[in-house]
Coordinates of C-alpha atoms and ligand atoms in Angstrom, one line a residue:
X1 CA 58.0 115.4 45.5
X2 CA 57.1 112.8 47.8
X3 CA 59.6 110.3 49.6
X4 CA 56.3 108.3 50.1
X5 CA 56.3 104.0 48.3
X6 CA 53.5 102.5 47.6
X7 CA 53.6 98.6 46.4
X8 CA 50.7 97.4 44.0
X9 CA 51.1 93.5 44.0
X10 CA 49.1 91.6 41.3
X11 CA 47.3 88.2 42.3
X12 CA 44.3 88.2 40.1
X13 CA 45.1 86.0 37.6
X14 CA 43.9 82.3 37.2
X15 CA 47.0 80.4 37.9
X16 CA 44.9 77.2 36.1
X17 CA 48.6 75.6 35.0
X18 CA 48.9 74.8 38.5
X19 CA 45.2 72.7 38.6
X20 CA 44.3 72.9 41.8
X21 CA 41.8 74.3 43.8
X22 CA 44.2 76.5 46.0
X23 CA 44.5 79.6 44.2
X24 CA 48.6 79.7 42.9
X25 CA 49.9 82.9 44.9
X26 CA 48.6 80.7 48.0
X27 CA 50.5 77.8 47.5
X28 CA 53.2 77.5 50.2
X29 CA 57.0 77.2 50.0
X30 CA 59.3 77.3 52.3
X31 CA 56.1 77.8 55.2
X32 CA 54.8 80.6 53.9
X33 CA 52.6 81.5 50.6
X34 CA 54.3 82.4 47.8
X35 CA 52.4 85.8 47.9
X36 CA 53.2 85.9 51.7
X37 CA 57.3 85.9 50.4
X38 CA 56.1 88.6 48.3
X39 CA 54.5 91.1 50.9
X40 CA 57.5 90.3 52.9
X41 CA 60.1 91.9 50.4
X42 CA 57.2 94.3 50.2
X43 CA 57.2 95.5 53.9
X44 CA 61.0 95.8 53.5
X45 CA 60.3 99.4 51.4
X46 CA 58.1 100.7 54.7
X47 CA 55.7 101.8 51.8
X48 CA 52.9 103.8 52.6
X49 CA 50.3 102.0 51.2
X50 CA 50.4 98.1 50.1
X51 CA 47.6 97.5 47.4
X52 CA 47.0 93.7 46.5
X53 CA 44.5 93.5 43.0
X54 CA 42.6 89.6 43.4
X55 CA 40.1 88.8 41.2
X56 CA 40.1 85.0 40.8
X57 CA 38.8 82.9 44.1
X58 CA 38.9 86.5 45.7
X59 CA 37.4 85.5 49.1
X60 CA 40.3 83.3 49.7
X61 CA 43.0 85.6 48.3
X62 CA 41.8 88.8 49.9
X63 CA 41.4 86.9 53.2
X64 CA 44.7 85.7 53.0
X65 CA 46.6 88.8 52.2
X66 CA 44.6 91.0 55.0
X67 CA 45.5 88.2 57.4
X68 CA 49.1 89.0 56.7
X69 CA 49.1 92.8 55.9
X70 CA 46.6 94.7 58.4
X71 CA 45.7 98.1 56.2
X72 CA 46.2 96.6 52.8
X73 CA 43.9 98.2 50.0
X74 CA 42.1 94.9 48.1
X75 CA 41.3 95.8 44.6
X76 CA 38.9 93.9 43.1
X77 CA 39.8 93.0 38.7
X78 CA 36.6 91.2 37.6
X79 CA 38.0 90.0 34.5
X80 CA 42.4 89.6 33.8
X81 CA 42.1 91.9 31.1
X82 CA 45.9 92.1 31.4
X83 CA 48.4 94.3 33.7
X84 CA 47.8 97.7 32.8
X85 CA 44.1 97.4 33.4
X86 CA 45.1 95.4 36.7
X87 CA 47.3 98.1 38.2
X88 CA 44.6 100.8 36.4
X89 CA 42.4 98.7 39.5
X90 CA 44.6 98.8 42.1
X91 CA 45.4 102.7 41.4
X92 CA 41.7 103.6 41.4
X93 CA 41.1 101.8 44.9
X94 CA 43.6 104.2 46.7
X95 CA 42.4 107.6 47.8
X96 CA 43.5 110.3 45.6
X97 CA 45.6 111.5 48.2
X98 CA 47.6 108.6 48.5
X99 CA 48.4 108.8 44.5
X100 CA 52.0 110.1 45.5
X101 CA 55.4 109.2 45.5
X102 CA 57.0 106.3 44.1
X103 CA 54.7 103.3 43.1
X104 CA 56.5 99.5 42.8
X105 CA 54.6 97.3 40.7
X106 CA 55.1 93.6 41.6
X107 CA 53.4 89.8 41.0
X108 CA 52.5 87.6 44.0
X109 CA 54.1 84.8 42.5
X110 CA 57.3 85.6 42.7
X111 CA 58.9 83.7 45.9
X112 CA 62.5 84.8 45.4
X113 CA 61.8 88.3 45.8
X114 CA 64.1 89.5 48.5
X115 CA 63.4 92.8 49.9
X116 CA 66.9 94.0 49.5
X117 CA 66.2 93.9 46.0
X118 CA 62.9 95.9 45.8
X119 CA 64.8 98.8 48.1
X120 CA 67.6 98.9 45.8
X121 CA 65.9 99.3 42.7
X122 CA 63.4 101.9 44.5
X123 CA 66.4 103.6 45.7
X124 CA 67.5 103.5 41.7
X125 CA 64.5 104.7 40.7
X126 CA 64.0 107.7 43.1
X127 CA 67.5 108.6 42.5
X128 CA 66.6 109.1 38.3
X129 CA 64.9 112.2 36.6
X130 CA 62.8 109.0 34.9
X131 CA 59.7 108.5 34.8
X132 CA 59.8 104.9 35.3
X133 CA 62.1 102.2 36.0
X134 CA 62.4 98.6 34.8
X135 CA 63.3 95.4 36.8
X136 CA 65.6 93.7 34.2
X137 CA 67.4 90.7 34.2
X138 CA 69.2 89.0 31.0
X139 CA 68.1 85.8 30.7
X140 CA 69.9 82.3 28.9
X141 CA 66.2 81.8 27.2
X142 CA 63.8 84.6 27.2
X143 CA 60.8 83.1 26.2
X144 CA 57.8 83.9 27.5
X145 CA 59.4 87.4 28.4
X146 CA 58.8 90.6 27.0
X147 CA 62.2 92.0 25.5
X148 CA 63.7 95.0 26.4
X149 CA 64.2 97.5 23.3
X150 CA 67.0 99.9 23.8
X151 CA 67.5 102.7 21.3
X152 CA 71.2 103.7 19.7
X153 CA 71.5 106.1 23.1
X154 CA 71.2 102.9 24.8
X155 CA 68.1 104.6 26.3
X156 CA 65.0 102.1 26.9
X157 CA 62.8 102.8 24.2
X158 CA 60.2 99.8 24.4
X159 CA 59.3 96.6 26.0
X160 CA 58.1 94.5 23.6
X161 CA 56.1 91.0 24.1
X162 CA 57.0 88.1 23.1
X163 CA 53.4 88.0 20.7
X164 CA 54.5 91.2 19.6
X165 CA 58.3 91.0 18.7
X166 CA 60.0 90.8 15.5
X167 CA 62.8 88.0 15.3
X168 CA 65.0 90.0 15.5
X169 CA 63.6 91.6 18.7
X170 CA 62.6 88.3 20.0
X171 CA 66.6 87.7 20.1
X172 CA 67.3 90.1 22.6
X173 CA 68.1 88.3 25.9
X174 CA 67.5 91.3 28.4
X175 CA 63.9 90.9 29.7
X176 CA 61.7 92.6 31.4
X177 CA 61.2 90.8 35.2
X178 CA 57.5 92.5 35.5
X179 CA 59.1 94.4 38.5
X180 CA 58.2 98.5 37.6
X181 CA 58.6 101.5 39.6
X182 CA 56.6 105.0 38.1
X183 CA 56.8 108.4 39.4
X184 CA 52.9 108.5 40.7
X185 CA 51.8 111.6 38.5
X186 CA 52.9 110.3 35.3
X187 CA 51.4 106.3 36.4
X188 CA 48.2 108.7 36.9
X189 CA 48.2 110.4 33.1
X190 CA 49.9 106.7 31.7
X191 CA 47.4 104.4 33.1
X192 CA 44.0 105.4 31.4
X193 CA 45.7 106.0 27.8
X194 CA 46.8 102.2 27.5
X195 CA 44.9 100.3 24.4
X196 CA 44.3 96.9 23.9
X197 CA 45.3 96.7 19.9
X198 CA 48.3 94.1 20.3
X199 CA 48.5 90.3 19.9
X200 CA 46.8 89.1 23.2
X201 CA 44.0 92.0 23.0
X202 CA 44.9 92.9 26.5
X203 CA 46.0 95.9 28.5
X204 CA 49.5 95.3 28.6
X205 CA 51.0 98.0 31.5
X206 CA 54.6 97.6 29.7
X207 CA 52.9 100.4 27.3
X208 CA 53.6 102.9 29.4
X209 CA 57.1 102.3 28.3
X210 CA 56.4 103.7 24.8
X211 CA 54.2 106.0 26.1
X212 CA 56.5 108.0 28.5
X213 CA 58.9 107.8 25.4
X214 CA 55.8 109.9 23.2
X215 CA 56.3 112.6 26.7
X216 CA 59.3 112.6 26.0
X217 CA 60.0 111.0 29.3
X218 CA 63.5 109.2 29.8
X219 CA 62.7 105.1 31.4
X220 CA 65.6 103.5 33.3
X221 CA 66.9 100.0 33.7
X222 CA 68.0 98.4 36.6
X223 CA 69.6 95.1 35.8
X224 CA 69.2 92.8 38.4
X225 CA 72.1 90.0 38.9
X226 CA 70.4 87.4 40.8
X227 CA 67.5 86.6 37.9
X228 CA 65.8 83.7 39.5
X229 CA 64.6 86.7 42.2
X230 CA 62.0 87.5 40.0
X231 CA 60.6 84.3 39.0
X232 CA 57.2 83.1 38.8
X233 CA 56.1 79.3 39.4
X234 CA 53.3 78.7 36.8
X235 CA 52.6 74.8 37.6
X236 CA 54.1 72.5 40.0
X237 CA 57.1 71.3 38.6
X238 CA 58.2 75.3 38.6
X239 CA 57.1 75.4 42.5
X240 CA 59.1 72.5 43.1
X241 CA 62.2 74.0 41.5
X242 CA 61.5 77.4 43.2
X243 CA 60.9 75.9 46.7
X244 CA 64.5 74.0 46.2
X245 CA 65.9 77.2 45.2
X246 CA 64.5 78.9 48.2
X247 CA 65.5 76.2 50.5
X248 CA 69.4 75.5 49.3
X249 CA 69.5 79.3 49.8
X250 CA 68.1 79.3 53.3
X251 CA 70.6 76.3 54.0
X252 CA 73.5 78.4 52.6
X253 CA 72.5 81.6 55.0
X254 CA 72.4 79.2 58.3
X255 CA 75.6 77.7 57.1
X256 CA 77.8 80.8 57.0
X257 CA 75.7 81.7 60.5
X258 CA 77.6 79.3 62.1
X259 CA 75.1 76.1 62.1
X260 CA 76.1 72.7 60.7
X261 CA 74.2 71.2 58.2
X262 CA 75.4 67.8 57.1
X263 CA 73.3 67.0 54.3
X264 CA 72.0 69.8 52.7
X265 CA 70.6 67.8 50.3
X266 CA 68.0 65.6 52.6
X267 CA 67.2 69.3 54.9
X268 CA 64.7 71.5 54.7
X269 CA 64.0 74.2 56.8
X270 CA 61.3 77.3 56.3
X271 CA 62.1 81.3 55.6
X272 CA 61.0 82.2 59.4
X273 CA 63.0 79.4 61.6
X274 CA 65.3 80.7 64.0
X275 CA 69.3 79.0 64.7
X276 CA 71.6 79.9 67.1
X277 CA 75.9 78.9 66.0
X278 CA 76.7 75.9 66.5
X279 CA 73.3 74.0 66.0
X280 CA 73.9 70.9 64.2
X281 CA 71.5 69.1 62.0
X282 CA 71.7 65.5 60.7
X283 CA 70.6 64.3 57.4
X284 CA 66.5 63.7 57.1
X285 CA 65.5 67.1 59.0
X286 CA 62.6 69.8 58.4
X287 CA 62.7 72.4 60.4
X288 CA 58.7 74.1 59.9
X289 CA 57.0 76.9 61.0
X290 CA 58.2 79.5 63.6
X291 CA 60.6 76.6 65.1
X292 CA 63.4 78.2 67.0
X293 CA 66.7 76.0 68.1
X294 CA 69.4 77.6 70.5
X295 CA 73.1 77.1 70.2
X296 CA 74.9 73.5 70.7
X297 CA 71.2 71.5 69.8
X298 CA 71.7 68.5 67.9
X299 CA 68.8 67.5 65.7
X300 CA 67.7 64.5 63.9
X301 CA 68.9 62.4 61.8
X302 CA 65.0 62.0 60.6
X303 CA 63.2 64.4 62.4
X304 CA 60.6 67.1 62.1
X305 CA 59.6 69.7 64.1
X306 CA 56.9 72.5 63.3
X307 CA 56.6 75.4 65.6
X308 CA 58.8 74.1 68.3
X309 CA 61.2 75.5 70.8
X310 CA 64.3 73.7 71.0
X311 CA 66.8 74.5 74.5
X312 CA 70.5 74.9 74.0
X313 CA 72.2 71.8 73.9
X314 CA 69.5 69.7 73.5
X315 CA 68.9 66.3 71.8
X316 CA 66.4 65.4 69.3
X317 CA 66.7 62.1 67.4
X318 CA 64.1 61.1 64.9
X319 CA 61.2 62.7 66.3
X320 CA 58.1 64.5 65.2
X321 CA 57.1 67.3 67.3
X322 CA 54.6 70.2 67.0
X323 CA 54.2 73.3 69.2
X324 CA 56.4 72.1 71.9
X325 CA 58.9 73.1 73.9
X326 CA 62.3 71.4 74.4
X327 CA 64.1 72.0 77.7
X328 CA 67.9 73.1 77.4
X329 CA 70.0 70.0 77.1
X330 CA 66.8 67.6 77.3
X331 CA 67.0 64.2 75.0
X332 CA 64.4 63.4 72.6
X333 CA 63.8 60.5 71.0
X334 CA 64.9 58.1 68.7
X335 CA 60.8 57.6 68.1
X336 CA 59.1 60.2 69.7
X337 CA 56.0 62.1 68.9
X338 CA 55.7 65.5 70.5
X339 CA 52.2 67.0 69.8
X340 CA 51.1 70.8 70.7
X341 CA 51.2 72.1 74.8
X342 CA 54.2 69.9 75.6
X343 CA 56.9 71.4 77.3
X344 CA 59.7 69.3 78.3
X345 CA 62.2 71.0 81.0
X346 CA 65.7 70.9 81.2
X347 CA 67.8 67.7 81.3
X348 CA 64.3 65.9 81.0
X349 CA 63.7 62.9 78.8
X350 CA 61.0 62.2 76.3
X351 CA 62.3 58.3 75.1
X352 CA 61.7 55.8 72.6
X353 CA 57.7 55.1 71.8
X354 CA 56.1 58.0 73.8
X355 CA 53.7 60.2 72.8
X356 CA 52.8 63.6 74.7
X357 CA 50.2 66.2 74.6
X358 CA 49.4 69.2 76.8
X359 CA 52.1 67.7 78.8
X360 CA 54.6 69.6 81.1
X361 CA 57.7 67.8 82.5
X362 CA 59.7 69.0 84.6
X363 CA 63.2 69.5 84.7
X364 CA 65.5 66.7 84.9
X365 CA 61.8 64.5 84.8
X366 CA 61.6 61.6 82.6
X367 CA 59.5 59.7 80.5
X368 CA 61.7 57.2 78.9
X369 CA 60.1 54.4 77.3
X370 CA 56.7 53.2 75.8
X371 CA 54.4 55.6 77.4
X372 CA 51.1 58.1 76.4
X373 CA 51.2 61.6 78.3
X374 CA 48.6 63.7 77.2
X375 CA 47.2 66.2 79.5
X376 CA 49.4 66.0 82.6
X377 CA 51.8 68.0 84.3
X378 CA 54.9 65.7 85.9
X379 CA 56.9 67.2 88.5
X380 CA 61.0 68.1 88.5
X381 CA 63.1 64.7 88.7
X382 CA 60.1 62.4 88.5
X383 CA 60.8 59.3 86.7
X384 CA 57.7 57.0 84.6
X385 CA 57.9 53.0 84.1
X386 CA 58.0 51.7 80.9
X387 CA 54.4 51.4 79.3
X388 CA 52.7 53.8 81.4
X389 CA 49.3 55.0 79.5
X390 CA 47.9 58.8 81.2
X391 CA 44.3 58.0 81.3
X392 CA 42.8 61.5 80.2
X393 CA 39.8 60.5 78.2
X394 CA 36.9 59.2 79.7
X395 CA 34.6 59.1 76.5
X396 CA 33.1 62.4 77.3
X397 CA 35.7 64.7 78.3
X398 CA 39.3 65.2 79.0
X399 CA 41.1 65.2 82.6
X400 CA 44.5 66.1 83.8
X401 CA 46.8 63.8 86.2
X402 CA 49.5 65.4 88.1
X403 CA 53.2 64.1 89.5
X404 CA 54.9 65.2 91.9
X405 CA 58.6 66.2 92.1
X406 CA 60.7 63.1 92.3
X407 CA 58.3 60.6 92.4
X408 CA 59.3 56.9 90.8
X409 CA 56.4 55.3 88.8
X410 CA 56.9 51.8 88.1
X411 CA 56.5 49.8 84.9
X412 CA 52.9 49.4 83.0
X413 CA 51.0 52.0 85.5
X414 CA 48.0 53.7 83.7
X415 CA 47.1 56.7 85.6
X416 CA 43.4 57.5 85.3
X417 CA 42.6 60.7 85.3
X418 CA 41.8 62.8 87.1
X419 CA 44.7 61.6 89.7
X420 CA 47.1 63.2 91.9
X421 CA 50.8 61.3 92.6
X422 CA 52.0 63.2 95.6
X423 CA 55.8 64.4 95.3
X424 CA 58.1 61.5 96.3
X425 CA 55.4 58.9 96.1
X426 CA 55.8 55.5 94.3
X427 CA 53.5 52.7 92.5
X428 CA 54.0 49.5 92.1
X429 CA 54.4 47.6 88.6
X430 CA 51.4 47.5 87.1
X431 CA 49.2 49.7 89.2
X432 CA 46.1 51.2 87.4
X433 CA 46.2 54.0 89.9
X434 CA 42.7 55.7 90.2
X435 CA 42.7 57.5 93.6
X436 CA 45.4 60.3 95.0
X437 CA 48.2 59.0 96.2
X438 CA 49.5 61.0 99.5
X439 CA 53.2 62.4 98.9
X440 CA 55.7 59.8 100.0
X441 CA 53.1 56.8 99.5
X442 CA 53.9 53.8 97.6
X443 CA 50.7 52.8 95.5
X444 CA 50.3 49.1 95.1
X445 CA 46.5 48.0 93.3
X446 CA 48.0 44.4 91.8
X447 CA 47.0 41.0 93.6
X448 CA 48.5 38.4 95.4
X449 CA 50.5 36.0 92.6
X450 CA 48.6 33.0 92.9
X451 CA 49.2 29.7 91.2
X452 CA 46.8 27.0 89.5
X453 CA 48.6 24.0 89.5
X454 CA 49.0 22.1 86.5
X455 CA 46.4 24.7 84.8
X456 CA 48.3 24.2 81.5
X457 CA 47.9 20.2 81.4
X458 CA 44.1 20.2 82.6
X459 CA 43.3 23.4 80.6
X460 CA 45.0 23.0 77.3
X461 CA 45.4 18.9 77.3
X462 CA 47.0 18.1 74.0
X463 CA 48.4 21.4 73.0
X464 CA 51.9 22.0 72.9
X465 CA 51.8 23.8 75.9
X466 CA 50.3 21.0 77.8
X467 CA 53.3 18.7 76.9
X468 CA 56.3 21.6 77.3
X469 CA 54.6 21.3 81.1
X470 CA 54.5 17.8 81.3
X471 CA 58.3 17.3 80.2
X472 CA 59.2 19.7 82.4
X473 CA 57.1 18.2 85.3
X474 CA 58.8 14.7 84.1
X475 CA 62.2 16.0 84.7
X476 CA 61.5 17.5 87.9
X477 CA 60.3 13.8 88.9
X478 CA 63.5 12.4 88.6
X479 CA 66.2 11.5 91.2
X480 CA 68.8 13.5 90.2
X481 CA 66.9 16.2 89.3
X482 CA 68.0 18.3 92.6
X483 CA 65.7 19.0 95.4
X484 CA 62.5 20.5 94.4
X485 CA 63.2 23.8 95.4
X486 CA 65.4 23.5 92.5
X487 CA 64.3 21.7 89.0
X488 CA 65.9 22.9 86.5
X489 CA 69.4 23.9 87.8
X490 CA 71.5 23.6 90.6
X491 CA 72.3 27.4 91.1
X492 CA 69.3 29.8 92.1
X493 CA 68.1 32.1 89.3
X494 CA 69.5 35.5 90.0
X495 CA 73.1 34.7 90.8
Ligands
UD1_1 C1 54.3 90.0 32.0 C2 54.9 91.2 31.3 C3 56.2 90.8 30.6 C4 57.2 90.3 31.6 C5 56.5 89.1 32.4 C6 57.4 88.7 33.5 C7 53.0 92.6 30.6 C8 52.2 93.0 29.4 N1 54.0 91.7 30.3 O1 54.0 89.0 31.0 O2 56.8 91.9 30.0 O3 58.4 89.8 31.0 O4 55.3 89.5 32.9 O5 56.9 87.5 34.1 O6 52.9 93.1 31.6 N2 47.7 89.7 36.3 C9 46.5 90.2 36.9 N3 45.5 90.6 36.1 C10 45.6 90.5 34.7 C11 46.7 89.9 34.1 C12 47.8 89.5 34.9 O7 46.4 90.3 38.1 O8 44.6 90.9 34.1 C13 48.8 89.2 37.1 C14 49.0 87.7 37.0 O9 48.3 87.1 38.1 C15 50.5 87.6 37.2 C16 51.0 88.9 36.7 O10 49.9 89.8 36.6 O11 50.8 87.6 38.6 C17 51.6 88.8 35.3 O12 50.7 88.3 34.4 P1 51.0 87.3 33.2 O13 49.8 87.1 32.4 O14 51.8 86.2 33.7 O15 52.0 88.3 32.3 P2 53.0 87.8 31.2 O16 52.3 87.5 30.0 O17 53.9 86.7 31.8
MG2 MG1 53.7 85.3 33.4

């Protein structure tokens, strides 16, 4: 027989509990759609074939899933006319050929799913002389659930829905997690002989039970311990409590990896972020996306970062960042915003107030305070003044400026791009620097301080800025006042 898997995963149902327009099995937790965890414990069989049935908002689903899983086999259910006739789809859209093996039935909306899980109850299943195999779990309240009917053997004889179950039936506590492996040939004979005459008028695939019972076909049960695997979030409260689920596990596996996490409770971080040991991360964190943070890194408290790159032994205090790249022992923050293309270097120094985009800076560069620096490159060891704005927009399009290594630009510069600082040059304070400046240069575009006297008495008579002057041009008229090089105190300013 076949060694050959083959995973049918069923997304065509409404989802309406959820009212929204996104279609359930594509709402995300933990960064990726719950149907994305799905494939994921999917791809851990290797299966052969992957076979996803979508039916409502199709376009978007199918899209979706072949964006993740290049090959799968989109089966199209019109109408939810229940499981069996959804996996009767999903079967008839494979080739013949590939009706082999072992076949794993599972729901896209079931996050938990780890793939360990599906290869151990595969593993069960292939192991058995049976023709099919059912995910169990017992449950504290099995509502909803269809029960699991064992006979005096303590053979499965039925699974029963909830519509359909006596009381006494309806007591029973072991469940049926919607998780079913078949042999592929009897799936083939079971599929087209399913009815519709139950309480719900639907094809209901836990028939095939019963009906490998009538072929005198033996169905095994694999309880699984770790229940909440397997599922489902119907409407939002249940996603929330699924995505916290998902996340305190996360947090646990990170934990005993060797990173500290000091308040679990305030930190999120998604399924495919990467930690080295010995990261630490303060309270108010969300790690996002594909972000990846090397060993001794210090993040937050308050700070989130999607799809960034974080160097060993860096800093990163309440910052947001996105696709950027933090330099090995760099500082961040507090109050910085990183947006995609930057790339800090090591021991450089994105400070307080500064945004960046499409920004390189270079190691041991620094940007510390105040400052916009989109589309620029800044060279190793330069250092920008406070409230320095990169110029890279003239209305139309966008320009870079470039800085040299080591060169020292002073307080409110705006560099307007495009602009070249040479390596080693210099600006003055307050410079709009518009030209190149030649390495070594110090750049100096402010005037001459020049002084109207008695502007503020002639200019703004009878405000209280004219009379703050005129007392203070009173005391200056005095005889002890000093000499006039010196009206307001005896010792120059500065000492
Ligand atoms: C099903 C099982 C039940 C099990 C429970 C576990 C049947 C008859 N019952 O019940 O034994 O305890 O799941 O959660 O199988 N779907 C389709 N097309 C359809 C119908 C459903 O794609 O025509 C998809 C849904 O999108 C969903 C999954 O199949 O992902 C399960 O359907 P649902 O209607 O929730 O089944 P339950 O009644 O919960
Ligand atoms: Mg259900």
């Amino acid at each position: 027989m076949s060694q050959e898997i083959t995973v049918i995963v069923l997304a065509a149902g409404g989802g309406t509990r959820m009212k929204s327009k996104t279609m359930k099995v594509l709402h995300p937790i933990a960064g990726r759609s719950m149907i994305g965890h799905v494939l994921h414990a999917a791809a851990a069989l290797e299966p052969a074939h992957i076979v996803a049935v979508v039916g409502n908002q199709r376009e978007q689903v199918g899209a979706h899933i072949e964006h993740l899983v290049p090959g799968v086999v989109l089966a199209v259910q019109e109408t939810q006319e229940g499981t069996g006739h959804a996996v009767l789809m999903g079967w008839e859209a494979l080739p013949a050929e590939a009706r082999t093996g072992t076949v794993i039935v599972a729901y896209g909306d079931t996050p938990l799913l780890q793939g360990e899980s599906l290869a151990a109850f595969a593993d069960f299943h292939r192991a058995s002389d049976d023709a099919m195999s059912i995910l169990t779990g017992v449950v504290a309240d099995p509502s909803g659930y269809g029960r699991i009917v064992r006979g005096a053997d303590g053979g499965v004889e039925a699974i029963v829905e909830e519509k359909d179950a006596t009381s006494e039936q309806a007591r029973i506590t072991e469940i049926n997690s919607g998780i079913l492996a078949f042999d592929a040939e009897f799936l083939d004979v079971a599929l087209p002989l399913i009815t519709n005459s139950n309480a719900k008028g639907e094809y209901y695939l836990t028939d095939t039970v019963h009906l490998a019972r009538q072929h005198g076909r033996s169905v095994g049960a694999f309880a699984i311990g770790d229940v909440m695997q397997t599922e489902g979030a119907n409407d939002r409260v249940q996603l929330a409590a699924l995505a916290a689920e998902m996340n305190r596990r996360i947090l646990d596996r990170w934990m005993r990896d060797g990173v500290t996490i000091v308040d679990p409770t305030s930190t999120w971080i998604d399924a495919d972020v990467k930690l080295a040991a010995d990261v630490t991360i303060l309270p108010g964190v969300q790690l996002l996306g594909t972000t990846v943070v090397d060993e001794d890194a210090v993040i937050g408290p308050d700070s989130t970062l999607r799809d960034v790159e974080v160097g060993a032994g860096a800093r990163v205090v309440r910052t947001h960042g996105e696709l950027a790249v933090i330099g090995a022992r760099a500082a961040v923050g507090p109050f910085s915003y990183l947006r995609p293309g930057t790339e800090l270097g090591a021991d450089g120094k994105i400070g307080a107030f500064v945004e960046t985009k499409n920004a390189s800076i270079g190691e041991g560069a620094k940007v510390p305070h105040l400052s916009y620096v989109g589309d620029a490159s800044i060279g190793e060891g330069a250092n920008i003044g406070a409230g320095t704005i990169f110029a890279n927009y003239d209305g139309v399009s966008k320009h870079r400026t470039v800085i040299g290594a080591h060169a020292k630009t002073a307080s409110n510069n705006t560099f307007v791009a495009p602009v070249t600082i040479g390596d080693g040059a210099a600006t003055g304070a307050g410079s709009v620097i518009r030209r190149d400046v030649p390495p070594g240069s110090l750049a100096v575009t402010t005037g001459t301080q020049r002084h109207y006297d008695q502007w503020a008495q002639k200019r703004r008579a009878g405000t209280a800025q004219a009379r703050a002057a005129e007392a203070a041009a009173g005391r200056e008229d005095r005889p002890d006042a000093g000499t006039s090089a010196g009206p307001v105190s005896e010792t120059p300013a500065g000492e």
